PDB file of C-alpha atoms in Angstrom:
ATOM      1  CA  UNK A   1     110.078 157.881  45.111  1.00 54.00           C
ATOM      2  CA  UNK A   2     110.298 156.743  41.158  1.00 52.00           C
ATOM      3  CA  UNK A   3     113.563 158.959  41.255  1.00 60.00           C
ATOM      4  CA  UNK A   4     115.092 157.443  43.683  1.00 59.00           C
ATOM      5  CA  UNK A   5     114.045 153.853  42.666  1.00 51.00           C
ATOM      6  CA  UNK A   6     115.550 155.014  39.294  1.00 54.00           C
ATOM      7  CA  UNK A   7     118.710 156.441  39.972  1.00 51.00           C
ATOM      8  CA  UNK A   8     119.777 153.377  42.405  1.00 53.00           C
ATOM      9  CA  UNK A   9     118.886 151.237  39.279  1.00 57.00           C
ATOM     10  CA  UNK A  10     120.932 153.234  37.261  1.00 55.00           C
ATOM     11  CA  UNK A  11     123.728 152.857  39.760  1.00 57.00           C
ATOM     12  CA  UNK A  12     123.887 149.161  40.277  1.00 54.00           C
ATOM     13  CA  UNK A  13     123.600 148.725  35.991  1.00 57.00           C
ATOM     14  CA  UNK A  14     126.633 151.209  35.792  1.00 54.00           C
ATOM     15  CA  UNK A  15     129.007 149.530  37.756  1.00 55.00           C
ATOM     16  CA  UNK A  16     128.498 146.043  38.717  1.00 51.00           C
ATOM     17  CA  UNK A  17     131.542 144.983  39.369  1.00 54.00           C
ATOM     18  CA  UNK A  18     131.945 147.230  42.435  1.00 54.00           C
ATOM     19  CA  UNK A  19     133.268 145.267  45.033  1.00 56.00           C
ATOM     20  CA  UNK A  20     132.987 146.179  49.066  1.00 58.00           C
ATOM     21  CA  UNK A  21     136.225 147.433  50.295  1.00 57.00           C
ATOM     22  CA  UNK A  22     136.529 143.898  52.544  1.00 60.00           C
ATOM     23  CA  UNK A  23     136.139 141.957  48.702  1.00 60.00           C
ATOM     24  CA  UNK A  24     138.672 144.187  47.631  1.00 61.00           C
ATOM     25  CA  UNK A  25     141.696 143.563  50.088  1.00 60.00           C
ATOM     26  CA  UNK A  26     141.492 140.441  50.231  1.00 60.00           C
ATOM     27  CA  UNK A  27     141.675 140.198  46.140  1.00 61.00           C
ATOM     28  CA  UNK A  28     144.851 142.489  46.807  1.00 60.00           C
ATOM     29  CA  UNK A  29     146.566 140.081  49.121  1.00 60.00           C
ATOM     30  CA  UNK A  30     145.719 136.821  46.241  1.00 57.00           C
ATOM     31  CA  UNK A  31     146.628 139.442  43.552  1.00 58.00           C
ATOM     32  CA  UNK A  32     149.912 139.683  45.086  1.00 60.00           C
ATOM     33  CA  UNK A  33     150.470 135.931  45.098  1.00 63.00           C
ATOM     34  CA  UNK A  34     151.764 135.241  41.681  1.00 65.00           C
ATOM     35  CA  UNK A  35     151.520 131.361  40.185  1.00 70.00           C
ATOM     36  CA  UNK A  36     155.334 130.691  39.283  1.00 71.00           C
ATOM     37  CA  UNK A  37     156.517 127.578  37.144  1.00 79.00           C
ATOM     38  CA  UNK A  38     160.058 126.470  37.824  1.00 79.00           C
ATOM     39  CA  UNK A  39     162.342 124.729  35.369  1.00 79.00           C
ATOM     40  CA  UNK A  40     166.009 123.927  35.599  1.00 79.00           C
ATOM     41  CA  UNK A  41     168.744 126.097  34.020  1.00 82.00           C
ATOM     42  CA  UNK A  42     170.398 124.446  30.356  1.00 83.00           C
ATOM     43  CA  UNK A  43     173.621 125.797  28.833  1.00 82.00           C
ATOM     44  CA  UNK A  44     172.970 126.502  24.948  1.00 82.00           C
ATOM     45  CA  UNK A  45     175.674 128.146  23.003  1.00 81.00           C
ATOM     46  CA  UNK A  46     173.827 130.953  20.785  1.00 79.00           C
ATOM     47  CA  UNK A  47     175.769 132.426  17.921  1.00 80.00           C
ATOM     48  CA  UNK A  48     175.174 135.732  16.533  1.00 79.00           C
ATOM     49  CA  UNK A  49     176.341 136.739  13.171  1.00 80.00           C
ATOM     50  CA  UNK A  50     176.445 140.270  11.834  1.00 76.00           C
ATOM     51  CA  UNK A  51     176.762 141.496   7.944  1.00 80.00           C
ATOM     52  CA  UNK A  52     177.859 144.963   7.350  1.00 76.00           C
ATOM     53  CA  UNK A  53     179.091 147.010   4.727  1.00 81.00           C
ATOM     54  CA  UNK A  54     182.012 149.138   5.859  1.00 78.00           C
ATOM     55  CA  UNK A  55     186.034 149.233   5.140  1.00 79.00           C
ATOM     56  CA  UNK A  56     188.315 147.846   7.661  1.00 67.00           C
ATOM     57  CA  UNK A  57     191.260 149.733   9.321  1.00 75.00           C
ATOM     58  CA  UNK A  58     194.181 148.599  11.371  1.00 74.00           C
ATOM     59  CA  UNK A  59     193.964 149.706  14.331  1.00 79.00           C
ATOM     60  CA  UNK A  60     197.734 150.249  15.325  1.00 79.00           C
ATOM     61  CA  UNK A  61     200.432 149.253  12.484  1.00 79.00           C
ATOM     62  CA  UNK A  62     204.137 148.905  12.564  1.00 76.00           C
ATOM     63  CA  UNK A  63     206.611 149.160  10.037  1.00 77.00           C
ATOM     64  CA  UNK A  64     209.005 146.643  10.065  1.00 72.00           C
ATOM     65  CA  UNK A  65     213.042 147.056   8.778  1.00 70.00           C
ATOM     66  CA  UNK A  66     216.623 145.441   8.924  1.00 68.00           C
ATOM     67  CA  UNK A  67     218.675 146.310  11.221  1.00 68.00           C
ATOM     68  CA  UNK A  68     220.981 146.201   8.451  1.00 68.00           C
ATOM     69  CA  UNK A  69     221.072 147.648   4.959  1.00 69.00           C
ATOM     70  CA  UNK A  70     221.920 146.717   1.648  1.00 69.00           C
ATOM     71  CA  UNK A  71     219.760 143.717   2.680  1.00 74.00           C
ATOM     72  CA  UNK A  72     217.876 141.841   0.037  1.00 79.00           C
ATOM     73  CA  UNK A  73     215.032 139.701   1.118  1.00 83.00           C
ATOM     74  CA  UNK A  74     215.174 135.894   0.306  1.00 86.00           C
ATOM     75  CA  UNK A  75     211.109 134.875   0.616  1.00 90.00           C
ATOM     76  CA  UNK A  76     208.225 136.483   2.400  1.00 89.00           C
ATOM     77  CA  UNK A  77     206.230 134.645   4.639  1.00 90.00           C
ATOM     78  CA  UNK A  78     203.199 136.730   5.304  1.00 89.00           C
ATOM     79  CA  UNK A  79     200.841 138.154   3.207  1.00 89.00           C
ATOM     80  CA  UNK A  80     199.547 142.134   3.278  1.00 84.00           C
ATOM     81  CA  UNK A  81     196.861 142.436   6.291  1.00 81.00           C
ATOM     82  CA  UNK A  82     197.358 139.254   8.190  1.00 86.00           C
ATOM     83  CA  UNK A  83     197.460 139.276  11.796  1.00 85.00           C
ATOM     84  CA  UNK A  84     201.010 138.380  12.783  1.00 86.00           C
ATOM     85  CA  UNK A  85     201.840 137.644  16.636  1.00 88.00           C
ATOM     86  CA  UNK A  86     204.932 138.859  18.207  1.00 87.00           C
ATOM     87  CA  UNK A  87     207.905 136.702  17.298  1.00 89.00           C
ATOM     88  CA  UNK A  88     205.905 135.255  14.321  1.00 90.00           C
ATOM     89  CA  UNK A  89     209.066 135.582  11.639  1.00 90.00           C
ATOM     90  CA  UNK A  90     207.488 137.460   8.600  1.00 88.00           C
ATOM     91  CA  UNK A  91     210.332 137.073   6.158  1.00 88.00           C
ATOM     92  CA  UNK A  92     213.140 135.643   4.929  1.00 87.00           C
ATOM     93  CA  UNK A  93     216.487 136.927   3.989  1.00 82.00           C
ATOM     94  CA  UNK A  94     219.698 136.458   1.586  1.00 82.00           C
ATOM     95  CA  UNK A  95     222.452 135.369   3.884  1.00 81.00           C
ATOM     96  CA  UNK A  96     224.829 134.601   1.022  1.00 86.00           C
ATOM     97  CA  UNK A  97     226.112 138.159   1.664  1.00 85.00           C
ATOM     98  CA  UNK A  98     226.397 137.575   5.292  1.00 85.00           C
ATOM     99  CA  UNK A  99     227.995 134.351   5.096  1.00 89.00           C
ATOM    100  CA  UNK A 100     230.635 135.847   2.499  1.00 91.00           C
ATOM    101  CA  UNK A 101     231.057 138.930   4.785  1.00 90.00           C
ATOM    102  CA  UNK A 102     231.448 136.428   7.917  1.00 93.00           C
ATOM    103  CA  UNK A 103     234.766 134.355   5.618  1.00 96.00           C
ATOM    104  CA  UNK A 104     235.941 137.604   4.539  1.00 96.00           C
ATOM    105  CA  UNK A 105     236.332 138.940   8.003  1.00 96.00           C
ATOM    106  CA  UNK A 106     237.257 135.140   9.566  1.00 97.00           C
ATOM    107  CA  UNK A 107     240.557 135.245   6.795  1.00 98.00           C
ATOM    108  CA  UNK A 108     240.941 139.091   7.909  1.00 98.00           C
ATOM    109  CA  UNK A 109     241.812 137.250  11.291  1.00 98.00           C
ATOM    110  CA  UNK A 110     243.974 134.593  10.474  1.00 98.00           C
ATOM    111  CA  UNK A 111     246.513 136.788   8.553  1.00 98.00           C
ATOM    112  CA  UNK A 112     246.315 139.438  11.522  1.00 98.00           C
ATOM    113  CA  UNK A 113     246.962 136.658  14.008  1.00 98.00           C
ATOM    114  CA  UNK A 114     250.000 135.171  11.135  1.00 98.00           C
ATOM    115  CA  UNK A 115     251.393 138.768  11.082  1.00 98.00           C
ATOM    116  CA  UNK A 116     251.424 139.276  15.446  1.00 98.00           C
ATOM    117  CA  UNK A 117     252.945 135.841  15.482  1.00 98.00           C
ATOM    118  CA  UNK A 118     255.619 136.953  12.791  1.00 98.00           C
ATOM    119  CA  UNK A 119     256.166 140.554  14.420  1.00 98.00           C
ATOM    120  CA  UNK A 120     256.301 138.498  17.533  1.00 98.00           C
ATOM    121  CA  UNK A 121     258.997 135.929  16.350  1.00 97.00           C
ATOM    122  CA  UNK A 122     260.817 138.744  15.292  1.00 97.00           C
ATOM    123  CA  UNK A 123     261.697 140.762  18.390  1.00 97.00           C
ATOM    124  CA  UNK A 124     262.220 137.526  20.004  1.00 97.00           C
ATOM    125  CA  UNK A 125     265.256 136.799  17.433  1.00 96.00           C
ATOM    126  CA  UNK A 126     266.583 140.349  17.426  1.00 96.00           C
ATOM    127  CA  UNK A 127     266.017 141.001  21.491  1.00 95.00           C
ATOM    128  CA  UNK A 128     268.819 139.074  22.183  1.00 96.00           C
ATOM    129  CA  UNK A 129     271.226 140.294  19.446  1.00 95.00           C
ATOM    130  CA  UNK A 130     270.827 143.767  20.679  1.00 93.00           C
ATOM    131  CA  UNK A 131     272.763 142.303  24.223  1.00 92.00           C
ATOM    132  CA  UNK A 132     275.724 141.628  22.014  1.00 94.00           C
ATOM    133  CA  UNK A 133     275.294 144.515  20.206  1.00 92.00           C
ATOM    134  CA  UNK A 134     275.019 142.773  16.804  1.00 95.00           C
ATOM    135  CA  UNK A 135     271.438 144.936  15.960  1.00 95.00           C
ATOM    136  CA  UNK A 136     270.702 148.204  16.865  1.00 96.00           C
ATOM    137  CA  UNK A 137     268.082 149.757  19.678  1.00 96.00           C
ATOM    138  CA  UNK A 138     266.025 151.542  16.906  1.00 97.00           C
ATOM    139  CA  UNK A 139     265.668 147.818  15.269  1.00 96.00           C
ATOM    140  CA  UNK A 140     264.413 146.551  18.345  1.00 96.00           C
ATOM    141  CA  UNK A 141     262.094 148.917  19.144  1.00 97.00           C
ATOM    142  CA  UNK A 142     260.826 148.995  15.103  1.00 97.00           C
ATOM    143  CA  UNK A 143     260.256 145.119  15.651  1.00 97.00           C
ATOM    144  CA  UNK A 144     258.436 145.657  19.307  1.00 97.00           C
ATOM    145  CA  UNK A 145     256.020 148.335  17.457  1.00 98.00           C
ATOM    146  CA  UNK A 146     255.723 146.011  14.436  1.00 97.00           C
ATOM    147  CA  UNK A 147     254.155 143.580  17.728  1.00 98.00           C
ATOM    148  CA  UNK A 148     252.256 146.202  18.900  1.00 98.00           C
ATOM    149  CA  UNK A 149     250.127 147.249  15.412  1.00 98.00           C
ATOM    150  CA  UNK A 150     249.922 143.443  14.684  1.00 98.00           C
ATOM    151  CA  UNK A 151     248.153 142.662  18.265  1.00 98.00           C
ATOM    152  CA  UNK A 152     246.262 145.804  17.818  1.00 98.00           C
ATOM    153  CA  UNK A 153     245.042 144.853  14.075  1.00 98.00           C
ATOM    154  CA  UNK A 154     243.734 141.030  15.353  1.00 98.00           C
ATOM    155  CA  UNK A 155     242.038 142.781  18.008  1.00 98.00           C
ATOM    156  CA  UNK A 156     240.058 144.534  15.259  1.00 98.00           C
ATOM    157  CA  UNK A 157     240.126 141.877  12.832  1.00 98.00           C
ATOM    158  CA  UNK A 158     238.237 139.970  15.937  1.00 98.00           C
ATOM    159  CA  UNK A 159     235.853 142.756  16.509  1.00 97.00           C
ATOM    160  CA  UNK A 160     234.988 142.544  12.198  1.00 96.00           C
ATOM    161  CA  UNK A 161     234.413 138.524  12.948  1.00 97.00           C
ATOM    162  CA  UNK A 162     231.980 139.396  15.719  1.00 95.00           C
ATOM    163  CA  UNK A 163     230.136 141.756  14.053  1.00 91.00           C
ATOM    164  CA  UNK A 164     229.461 139.735  10.425  1.00 89.00           C
ATOM    165  CA  UNK A 165     228.516 136.688  12.806  1.00 90.00           C
ATOM    166  CA  UNK A 166     225.880 139.183  14.601  1.00 86.00           C
ATOM    167  CA  UNK A 167     224.668 140.286  10.931  1.00 76.00           C
ATOM    168  CA  UNK A 168     223.972 136.386  10.032  1.00 69.00           C
TER     169      UNK A 168
END
């Protein structure tokens, strides 16, 4: 009997917190319900900063060039590596050459128009003379050809003026 009492005392000494199954079920229910504190949310700005060493390279690059050869750049408006937007002016060109080309083309057009007017007047003077045999048909044909050439020169000069305006 001393051994049984010793075993029972030892059992209670080694596991003093052991509870009955009904007490364990009650504690499990209480453990499932947790105490929670409710708070009102607020908006805050968190500034993240990252310092690192490395090399920065562009994801995309673009070759920028003029559609007109022989153009002098007057002023560059951006720095190398600077971020630019579509449509942003990057540089200004020296337009003096374009202005001179336009002036020259306009003078060429004026000359061609004057030549056309002269050819038309010459033809207008000689056609009535053909009717009275005062000039030959060959001479009238030469004036007609001169008028056609003058008209073609006016058309070419107009195209040259338009091209010079486009380049400006």
